[in-house]
mmCIF file of C-alpha atoms and ligand atoms in Angstrom:
data_model
loop_
_atom_site.group_PDB
_atom_site.id
_atom_site.type_symbol
_atom_site.label_atom_id
_atom_site.label_comp_id
_atom_site.label_asym_id
_atom_site.label_seq_id
_atom_site.Cartn_x
_atom_site.Cartn_y
_atom_site.Cartn_z
ATOM 1 C CA UNK A 1 -6.989 25.826 -7.335
ATOM 2 C CA UNK A 2 -6.528 22.181 -8.178
ATOM 3 C CA UNK A 3 -3.668 19.734 -7.554
ATOM 4 C CA UNK A 4 -2.487 16.909 -9.743
ATOM 5 C CA UNK A 5 -1.227 13.457 -8.474
ATOM 6 C CA UNK A 6 0.668 10.825 -10.347
ATOM 7 C CA UNK A 7 1.010 7.171 -9.397
ATOM 8 C CA UNK A 8 4.103 5.848 -11.092
ATOM 9 C CA UNK A 9 3.781 2.190 -10.896
ATOM 10 C CA UNK A 10 5.766 -0.761 -12.337
ATOM 11 C CA UNK A 11 2.932 -1.488 -14.787
ATOM 12 C CA UNK A 12 0.833 1.665 -15.115
ATOM 13 C CA UNK A 13 1.265 5.462 -14.880
ATOM 14 C CA UNK A 14 -1.987 7.076 -13.573
ATOM 15 C CA UNK A 15 -2.478 10.839 -13.187
ATOM 16 C CA UNK A 16 -5.481 12.411 -11.480
ATOM 17 C CA UNK A 17 -6.751 16.003 -10.887
ATOM 18 C CA UNK A 18 -7.867 16.540 -7.250
ATOM 19 C CA UNK A 19 -9.986 19.328 -6.034
ATOM 20 C CA UNK A 20 -9.925 21.129 -2.671
ATOM 21 C CA UNK A 21 -12.182 18.498 -1.153
ATOM 22 C CA UNK A 22 -9.772 15.694 -2.083
ATOM 23 C CA UNK A 23 -12.092 14.416 -4.862
ATOM 24 C CA UNK A 24 -10.516 13.073 -8.068
ATOM 25 C CA UNK A 25 -12.232 14.881 -10.907
ATOM 26 C CA UNK A 26 -10.741 12.931 -13.756
ATOM 27 C CA UNK A 27 -7.879 10.396 -14.404
ATOM 28 C CA UNK A 28 -5.769 9.477 -17.308
ATOM 29 C CA UNK A 29 -3.290 6.584 -17.696
ATOM 30 C CA UNK A 30 -0.858 4.779 -19.857
ATOM 31 C CA UNK A 31 1.520 1.761 -19.605
ATOM 32 C CA UNK A 32 4.867 2.220 -17.823
ATOM 33 C CA UNK A 33 6.566 0.072 -20.411
ATOM 34 C CA UNK A 34 9.840 -0.334 -18.672
ATOM 35 C CA UNK A 35 12.706 -0.817 -19.487
ATOM 36 C CA UNK A 36 13.001 2.572 -21.343
ATOM 37 C CA UNK A 37 14.956 5.773 -20.665
ATOM 38 C CA UNK A 38 14.011 7.993 -17.729
ATOM 39 C CA UNK A 39 13.393 10.856 -20.120
ATOM 40 C CA UNK A 40 10.819 8.854 -22.021
ATOM 41 C CA UNK A 41 8.990 7.864 -18.787
ATOM 42 C CA UNK A 42 8.975 11.579 -17.830
ATOM 43 C CA UNK A 43 7.470 12.441 -21.212
ATOM 44 C CA UNK A 44 4.693 9.850 -20.683
ATOM 45 C CA UNK A 45 3.988 11.264 -17.092
ATOM 46 C CA UNK A 46 3.716 14.812 -18.470
ATOM 47 C CA UNK A 47 1.402 13.619 -21.274
ATOM 48 C CA UNK A 48 -1.058 11.722 -18.866
ATOM 49 C CA UNK A 49 -0.880 14.704 -16.565
ATOM 50 C CA UNK A 50 -2.014 17.127 -19.299
ATOM 51 C CA UNK A 51 -4.669 14.529 -20.471
ATOM 52 C CA UNK A 52 -6.071 14.291 -16.940
ATOM 53 C CA UNK A 53 -6.350 18.080 -16.616
ATOM 54 C CA UNK A 54 -8.100 18.219 -20.007
ATOM 55 C CA UNK A 55 -10.575 15.391 -19.096
ATOM 56 C CA UNK A 56 -11.348 17.228 -15.814
ATOM 57 C CA UNK A 57 -11.947 20.550 -17.789
ATOM 58 C CA UNK A 58 -9.379 22.220 -15.680
ATOM 59 C CA UNK A 59 -7.049 24.869 -17.049
ATOM 60 C CA UNK A 60 -3.380 23.956 -16.666
ATOM 61 C CA UNK A 61 -2.838 27.341 -14.986
ATOM 62 C CA UNK A 62 -5.335 26.471 -12.198
ATOM 63 C CA UNK A 63 -3.198 23.504 -11.038
ATOM 64 C CA UNK A 64 -1.031 24.627 -8.225
ATOM 65 C CA UNK A 65 1.456 21.740 -8.116
ATOM 66 C CA UNK A 66 2.097 18.159 -9.095
ATOM 67 C CA UNK A 67 3.015 15.223 -6.744
ATOM 68 C CA UNK A 68 4.376 11.804 -7.752
ATOM 69 C CA UNK A 69 4.267 8.606 -5.794
ATOM 70 C CA UNK A 70 7.156 6.267 -6.725
ATOM 71 C CA UNK A 71 8.066 2.809 -5.484
ATOM 72 C CA UNK A 72 11.550 2.709 -4.046
ATOM 73 C CA UNK A 73 14.031 4.936 -2.106
ATOM 74 C CA UNK A 74 12.652 8.421 -2.787
ATOM 75 C CA UNK A 75 14.317 11.510 -1.437
ATOM 76 C CA UNK A 76 11.693 14.213 -1.353
ATOM 77 C CA UNK A 77 14.262 16.866 -0.338
ATOM 78 C CA UNK A 78 16.806 16.428 -3.221
ATOM 79 C CA UNK A 79 14.057 15.467 -5.607
ATOM 80 C CA UNK A 80 16.060 12.313 -6.574
ATOM 81 C CA UNK A 81 15.044 8.654 -6.651
ATOM 82 C CA UNK A 82 18.147 6.904 -5.341
ATOM 83 C CA UNK A 83 16.969 3.455 -6.344
ATOM 84 C CA UNK A 84 13.782 1.813 -7.516
ATOM 85 C CA UNK A 85 13.923 -2.048 -7.934
ATOM 86 C CA UNK A 86 10.496 -2.009 -9.687
ATOM 87 C CA UNK A 87 11.327 0.727 -12.188
ATOM 88 C CA UNK A 88 15.054 -0.207 -12.676
ATOM 89 C CA UNK A 89 16.273 3.335 -12.078
ATOM 90 C CA UNK A 90 19.144 4.731 -10.055
ATOM 91 C CA UNK A 91 19.805 8.312 -9.100
ATOM 92 C CA UNK A 92 17.006 9.593 -11.187
ATOM 93 C CA UNK A 93 16.540 13.377 -11.057
ATOM 94 C CA UNK A 94 12.836 13.024 -11.445
ATOM 95 C CA UNK A 95 11.755 16.371 -9.924
ATOM 96 C CA UNK A 96 14.085 18.421 -12.119
ATOM 97 C CA UNK A 97 12.994 16.551 -15.242
ATOM 98 C CA UNK A 98 9.247 16.873 -14.471
ATOM 99 C CA UNK A 99 9.482 20.561 -13.484
ATOM 100 C CA UNK A 100 11.050 21.236 -16.895
ATOM 101 C CA UNK A 101 8.249 19.438 -18.631
ATOM 102 C CA UNK A 102 5.275 20.694 -16.596
ATOM 103 C CA UNK A 103 6.343 24.181 -15.623
ATOM 104 C CA UNK A 104 4.987 23.510 -12.070
ATOM 105 C CA UNK A 105 6.443 22.806 -8.685
ATOM 106 C CA UNK A 106 6.831 18.986 -8.455
ATOM 107 C CA UNK A 107 6.903 16.948 -5.281
ATOM 108 C CA UNK A 108 7.852 13.227 -4.893
ATOM 109 C CA UNK A 109 7.294 10.695 -2.216
ATOM 110 C CA UNK A 110 7.448 6.880 -1.825
ATOM 111 C CA UNK A 111 4.177 5.453 -3.132
ATOM 112 C CA UNK A 112 3.244 3.570 0.180
ATOM 113 C CA UNK A 113 3.759 6.912 2.029
ATOM 114 C CA UNK A 114 1.658 8.773 -0.444
ATOM 115 C CA UNK A 115 -1.133 6.257 -0.282
ATOM 116 C CA UNK A 116 -1.139 6.433 3.585
ATOM 117 C CA UNK A 117 -1.299 10.201 3.259
ATOM 118 C CA UNK A 118 -4.273 9.853 0.904
ATOM 119 C CA UNK A 119 -6.151 7.582 3.352
ATOM 120 C CA UNK A 120 -5.252 10.074 6.069
ATOM 121 C CA UNK A 121 -6.660 13.075 4.178
ATOM 122 C CA UNK A 122 -9.670 11.619 2.522
ATOM 123 C CA UNK A 123 -10.197 7.857 3.445
ATOM 124 C CA UNK A 124 -10.409 5.550 6.358
ATOM 125 C CA UNK A 125 -7.988 7.530 8.565
ATOM 126 C CA UNK A 126 -9.716 10.961 7.933
ATOM 127 C CA UNK A 127 -9.877 12.975 11.073
ATOM 128 C CA UNK A 128 -7.018 11.001 12.697
ATOM 129 C CA UNK A 129 -3.811 12.665 14.064
ATOM 130 C CA UNK A 130 -1.722 9.582 13.955
ATOM 131 C CA UNK A 131 -2.504 6.806 11.496
ATOM 132 C CA UNK A 132 -0.797 3.696 9.994
ATOM 133 C CA UNK A 133 -1.662 2.253 6.635
ATOM 134 C CA UNK A 134 -0.781 -1.310 6.005
ATOM 135 C CA UNK A 135 -1.013 -2.671 2.411
ATOM 136 C CA UNK A 136 -1.229 -6.472 1.901
ATOM 137 C CA UNK A 137 -0.163 -7.198 -1.620
ATOM 138 C CA UNK A 138 2.771 -9.070 -3.102
ATOM 139 C CA UNK A 139 4.630 -7.757 -0.050
ATOM 140 C CA UNK A 140 3.490 -5.897 3.038
ATOM 141 C CA UNK A 141 3.761 -2.096 2.527
ATOM 142 C CA UNK A 142 3.453 0.516 5.127
ATOM 143 C CA UNK A 143 2.929 4.254 5.638
ATOM 144 C CA UNK A 144 3.228 6.122 8.913
ATOM 145 C CA UNK A 145 1.453 9.383 9.581
ATOM 146 C CA UNK A 146 2.490 11.220 12.794
ATOM 147 C CA UNK A 147 0.837 14.537 13.668
ATOM 148 C CA UNK A 148 -0.541 14.762 10.184
ATOM 149 C CA UNK A 149 2.826 14.359 8.579
ATOM 150 C CA UNK A 150 4.478 11.450 6.735
ATOM 151 C CA UNK A 151 7.142 9.833 8.812
ATOM 152 C CA UNK A 152 9.845 8.079 6.841
ATOM 153 C CA UNK A 153 12.921 8.324 9.088
ATOM 154 C CA UNK A 154 16.136 10.347 8.801
ATOM 155 C CA UNK A 155 17.040 8.792 5.471
ATOM 156 C CA UNK A 156 13.496 8.546 3.988
ATOM 157 C CA UNK A 157 13.707 4.757 3.955
ATOM 158 C CA UNK A 158 11.616 4.174 7.114
ATOM 159 C CA UNK A 159 8.101 2.689 7.571
ATOM 160 C CA UNK A 160 9.253 -0.692 6.193
ATOM 161 C CA UNK A 161 6.887 -2.455 8.626
ATOM 162 C CA UNK A 162 6.758 -5.511 6.400
ATOM 163 C CA UNK A 163 10.361 -6.351 7.301
ATOM 164 C CA UNK A 164 9.812 -6.523 10.962
ATOM 165 C CA UNK A 165 10.722 -10.077 12.008
ATOM 166 C CA UNK A 166 7.861 -11.977 13.636
ATOM 167 C CA UNK A 167 9.384 -15.505 13.572
ATOM 168 C CA UNK A 168 13.174 -15.693 14.363
ATOM 169 C CA UNK A 169 14.822 -17.899 11.684
ATOM 170 C CA UNK A 170 11.421 -18.239 10.053
ATOM 171 C CA UNK A 171 10.529 -18.263 6.335
ATOM 172 C CA UNK A 172 12.930 -16.559 3.942
ATOM 173 C CA UNK A 173 12.001 -13.006 2.888
ATOM 174 C CA UNK A 174 12.831 -11.215 -0.370
ATOM 175 C CA UNK A 175 14.980 -8.709 1.657
ATOM 176 C CA UNK A 176 17.386 -11.366 2.657
ATOM 177 C CA UNK A 177 16.341 -11.807 6.281
ATOM 178 C CA UNK A 178 14.237 -14.679 7.601
ATOM 179 C CA UNK A 179 10.913 -14.535 9.375
ATOM 180 C CA UNK A 180 9.834 -11.060 8.201
ATOM 181 C CA UNK A 181 6.138 -10.240 8.681
ATOM 182 C CA UNK A 182 5.853 -9.849 4.905
ATOM 183 C CA UNK A 183 6.817 -13.584 4.399
ATOM 184 C CA UNK A 184 3.583 -14.480 6.378
ATOM 185 C CA UNK A 185 1.000 -11.703 6.073
ATOM 186 C CA UNK A 186 1.404 -10.622 2.348
ATOM 187 C CA UNK A 187 -0.862 -12.182 -0.312
ATOM 188 C CA UNK A 188 2.164 -14.144 -1.320
ATOM 189 C CA UNK A 189 2.412 -15.481 2.308
ATOM 190 C CA UNK A 190 -1.270 -16.379 2.245
ATOM 191 C CA UNK A 191 -0.873 -18.329 -1.043
ATOM 192 C CA UNK A 192 2.140 -20.190 0.465
ATOM 193 C CA UNK A 193 0.093 -21.126 3.644
ATOM 194 C CA UNK A 194 -2.667 -22.354 1.288
ATOM 195 C CA UNK A 195 -0.249 -24.470 -0.728
ATOM 196 C CA UNK A 196 1.229 -25.932 2.293
ATOM 197 C CA UNK A 197 -2.179 -26.959 3.578
ATOM 198 C CA UNK A 198 -3.222 -28.422 0.170
ATOM 199 C CA UNK A 199 -0.028 -30.591 0.248
ATOM 200 C CA UNK A 200 -1.194 -32.108 3.597
ATOM 201 C CA UNK A 201 -4.760 -32.721 2.420
ATOM 202 C CA UNK A 202 -6.069 -35.799 0.561
ATOM 203 C CA UNK A 203 -5.849 -34.857 -3.166
ATOM 204 C CA UNK A 204 -9.088 -36.707 -3.762
ATOM 205 C CA UNK A 205 -11.229 -34.638 -1.321
ATOM 206 C CA UNK A 206 -9.277 -31.390 -0.928
ATOM 207 C CA UNK A 207 -11.745 -28.419 -1.438
ATOM 208 C CA UNK A 208 -8.938 -25.956 -1.871
ATOM 209 C CA UNK A 209 -7.173 -28.098 -4.442
ATOM 210 C CA UNK A 210 -10.426 -28.268 -6.454
ATOM 211 C CA UNK A 211 -10.970 -24.537 -6.215
ATOM 212 C CA UNK A 212 -7.394 -23.877 -7.217
ATOM 213 C CA UNK A 213 -7.691 -26.179 -10.253
ATOM 214 C CA UNK A 214 -10.858 -24.386 -11.331
ATOM 215 C CA UNK A 215 -9.266 -21.040 -11.143
ATOM 216 C CA UNK A 216 -6.030 -22.271 -12.735
ATOM 217 C CA UNK A 217 -3.902 -21.471 -9.646
ATOM 218 C CA UNK A 218 -3.794 -21.003 -5.872
ATOM 219 C CA UNK A 219 -4.718 -17.392 -5.145
ATOM 220 C CA UNK A 220 -5.211 -15.202 -2.016
ATOM 221 C CA UNK A 221 -8.876 -15.973 -2.284
ATOM 222 C CA UNK A 222 -8.676 -19.805 -2.448
ATOM 223 C CA UNK A 223 -8.666 -20.339 1.312
ATOM 224 C CA UNK A 224 -11.396 -17.715 1.907
ATOM 225 C CA UNK A 225 -13.550 -19.306 -0.753
ATOM 226 C CA UNK A 226 -13.072 -22.773 0.705
ATOM 227 C CA UNK A 227 -13.953 -21.365 4.204
ATOM 228 C CA UNK A 228 -17.146 -19.897 2.751
ATOM 229 C CA UNK A 229 -18.049 -23.439 1.547
ATOM 230 C CA UNK A 230 -17.620 -24.711 5.077
ATOM 231 C CA UNK A 231 -14.291 -26.402 4.405
ATOM 232 C CA UNK A 232 -12.167 -27.044 7.495
ATOM 233 C CA UNK A 233 -8.873 -26.701 5.600
ATOM 234 C CA UNK A 234 -9.872 -23.263 4.386
ATOM 235 C CA UNK A 235 -10.928 -22.179 7.907
ATOM 236 C CA UNK A 236 -7.567 -23.374 9.266
ATOM 237 C CA UNK A 237 -5.530 -21.511 6.709
ATOM 238 C CA UNK A 238 -7.602 -18.174 7.194
ATOM 239 C CA UNK A 239 -7.341 -18.599 10.837
ATOM 240 C CA UNK A 240 -3.510 -19.113 10.718
ATOM 241 C CA UNK A 241 -3.072 -16.245 8.295
ATOM 242 C CA UNK A 242 -5.010 -13.830 10.508
ATOM 243 C CA UNK A 243 -2.949 -14.987 13.452
ATOM 244 C CA UNK A 244 0.255 -13.845 11.638
ATOM 245 C CA UNK A 245 -1.485 -10.631 10.594
ATOM 246 C CA UNK A 246 -2.569 -9.880 14.158
ATOM 247 C CA UNK A 247 0.962 -10.555 15.474
ATOM 248 C CA UNK A 248 2.380 -7.685 13.407
ATOM 249 C CA UNK A 249 -0.513 -5.328 13.843
ATOM 250 C CA UNK A 250 -0.319 -5.729 17.626
ATOM 251 C CA UNK A 251 3.402 -4.825 17.546
ATOM 252 C CA UNK A 252 2.685 -1.818 15.427
ATOM 253 C CA UNK A 253 0.012 -0.628 17.855
ATOM 254 C CA UNK A 254 2.456 -1.099 20.756
ATOM 255 C CA UNK A 255 4.965 1.118 19.119
ATOM 256 C CA UNK A 256 2.736 3.861 17.659
ATOM 257 C CA UNK A 257 -0.693 3.722 19.341
ATOM 258 C CA UNK A 258 -2.182 5.398 16.246
ATOM 259 C CA UNK A 259 -5.880 6.518 16.178
ATOM 260 C CA UNK A 260 -6.384 4.464 13.091
ATOM 261 C CA UNK A 261 -4.714 1.477 11.507
ATOM 262 C CA UNK A 262 -6.138 0.842 8.130
ATOM 263 C CA UNK A 263 -5.493 -2.336 6.043
ATOM 264 C CA UNK A 264 -5.469 -2.082 2.201
ATOM 265 C CA UNK A 265 -4.349 -4.117 -0.775
ATOM 266 C CA UNK A 266 -5.971 -7.120 -2.478
ATOM 267 C CA UNK A 267 -6.414 -9.280 0.542
ATOM 268 C CA UNK A 268 -8.385 -6.420 2.373
ATOM 269 C CA UNK A 269 -11.195 -6.934 -0.161
ATOM 270 C CA UNK A 270 -12.321 -9.829 2.130
ATOM 271 C CA UNK A 271 -13.574 -6.985 4.417
ATOM 272 C CA UNK A 272 -15.170 -8.147 7.641
ATOM 273 C CA UNK A 273 -13.970 -11.748 7.066
ATOM 274 C CA UNK A 274 -10.524 -10.243 7.906
ATOM 275 C CA UNK A 275 -11.225 -7.286 9.993
ATOM 276 C CA UNK A 276 -13.489 -8.836 12.603
ATOM 277 C CA UNK A 277 -11.341 -11.746 13.561
ATOM 278 C CA UNK A 278 -8.258 -9.467 13.323
ATOM 279 C CA UNK A 279 -9.739 -7.069 15.796
ATOM 280 C CA UNK A 280 -10.511 -9.919 18.185
ATOM 281 C CA UNK A 281 -7.011 -11.436 17.929
ATOM 282 C CA UNK A 282 -5.210 -8.024 18.335
ATOM 283 C CA UNK A 283 -7.424 -7.216 21.345
ATOM 284 C CA UNK A 284 -6.156 -10.359 22.995
ATOM 285 C CA UNK A 285 -2.520 -9.281 22.327
ATOM 286 C CA UNK A 286 -2.206 -5.685 23.217
ATOM 287 C CA UNK A 287 -1.747 -3.852 26.588
ATOM 288 C CA UNK A 288 -5.043 -2.392 27.443
ATOM 289 C CA UNK A 289 -3.533 0.128 29.789
ATOM 290 C CA UNK A 290 -6.236 2.284 31.312
ATOM 291 C CA UNK A 291 -9.493 0.821 29.978
ATOM 292 C CA UNK A 292 -10.687 4.292 29.193
ATOM 293 C CA UNK A 293 -7.780 5.070 26.978
ATOM 294 C CA UNK A 294 -8.449 5.559 23.264
ATOM 295 C CA UNK A 295 -7.994 2.219 21.480
ATOM 296 C CA UNK A 296 -6.765 2.065 17.881
ATOM 297 C CA UNK A 297 -9.472 1.665 15.338
ATOM 298 C CA UNK A 298 -8.596 -1.181 12.911
ATOM 299 C CA UNK A 299 -10.466 -0.894 9.630
ATOM 300 C CA UNK A 300 -10.291 -1.472 5.905
ATOM 301 C CA UNK A 301 -8.649 1.295 3.724
ATOM 302 C CA UNK A 302 -11.390 2.753 1.602
ATOM 303 C CA UNK A 303 -9.745 4.543 -1.334
ATOM 304 C CA UNK A 304 -8.005 1.690 -3.019
ATOM 305 C CA UNK A 305 -5.624 2.879 -5.834
ATOM 306 C CA UNK A 306 -7.002 6.369 -5.577
ATOM 307 C CA UNK A 307 -5.295 6.844 -2.188
ATOM 308 C CA UNK A 308 -1.867 7.131 -3.878
ATOM 309 C CA UNK A 309 -3.102 9.787 -6.385
ATOM 310 C CA UNK A 310 -4.868 11.875 -3.778
ATOM 311 C CA UNK A 311 -1.899 11.589 -1.304
ATOM 312 C CA UNK A 312 0.668 12.492 -4.085
ATOM 313 C CA UNK A 313 -1.494 15.466 -5.295
ATOM 314 C CA UNK A 314 -1.584 16.901 -1.759
ATOM 315 C CA UNK A 315 2.122 16.519 -0.969
ATOM 316 C CA UNK A 316 2.418 20.373 -1.303
ATOM 317 C CA UNK A 317 0.513 20.656 1.972
ATOM 318 C CA UNK A 318 3.482 19.173 3.780
ATOM 319 C CA UNK A 319 5.951 21.860 2.634
HETATM 320 ZN ZN1 ZN B 413 12.075 -8.873 4.885
#
């Protein structure tokens, strides 16, 4: 049998057929094109799901179930999306609507949780029992796997690790609080740190300013690119950014002591430039306990956007 996973994003809808070895056989996609009625979004999801099956050469009858990863407050038990800021929907009976269209059992999960589950099944956290996936994007997303199951709290709204405060009365966060980890460790946080440093530099000689002008804007890569050119300002920003990243990672490790903590999202593409100093900084901040104890492996998430599709497709394993 095969499974089908759908990643319902604010920009794109991507469906993928997944085999028993967690390999994606084929994908199909379309634009999400919101705002539009929920029925119409469901029609598009059903369409790309069928297209993916066709591309994979898999008979629809050989697909056991469909899973959907959705940004927002997702209740997998009732099958209802209470609220999704990205998709502008409230109280959306998505499971009912999709089961009508697909004639299959449909499961839903928050997209960050689905991606963490994908990394746990088939990516950087494969073989772990307890794992945490951190995604560094516009915000800081998180997924928690405990004993092979997604942990999202009693109300399915847990795992919001990005909103753990690391600086009391610190920088404002989109959630309304101040000093959240997300305000510092997200790609947005990195861009802000870079801009602040550029402001302090001599505009005539600032390497980061020149790089930003060449690219058209300050990005999450600006400071890393400057660092690679040997620029002191770039090194300073990268170092400061990884300090903030390490602060949150060390706290997460203290709470969960997972086997694996993987880092994904755009910024993670820097690979060893982030992971090696991060490991060093975290090692300096955590309790060692018995030196023979298992220490959390910190690594880069390996599946990229496919993690969400694989995790969603395999949600049936959890029920
Ligand atoms: Zn926050």
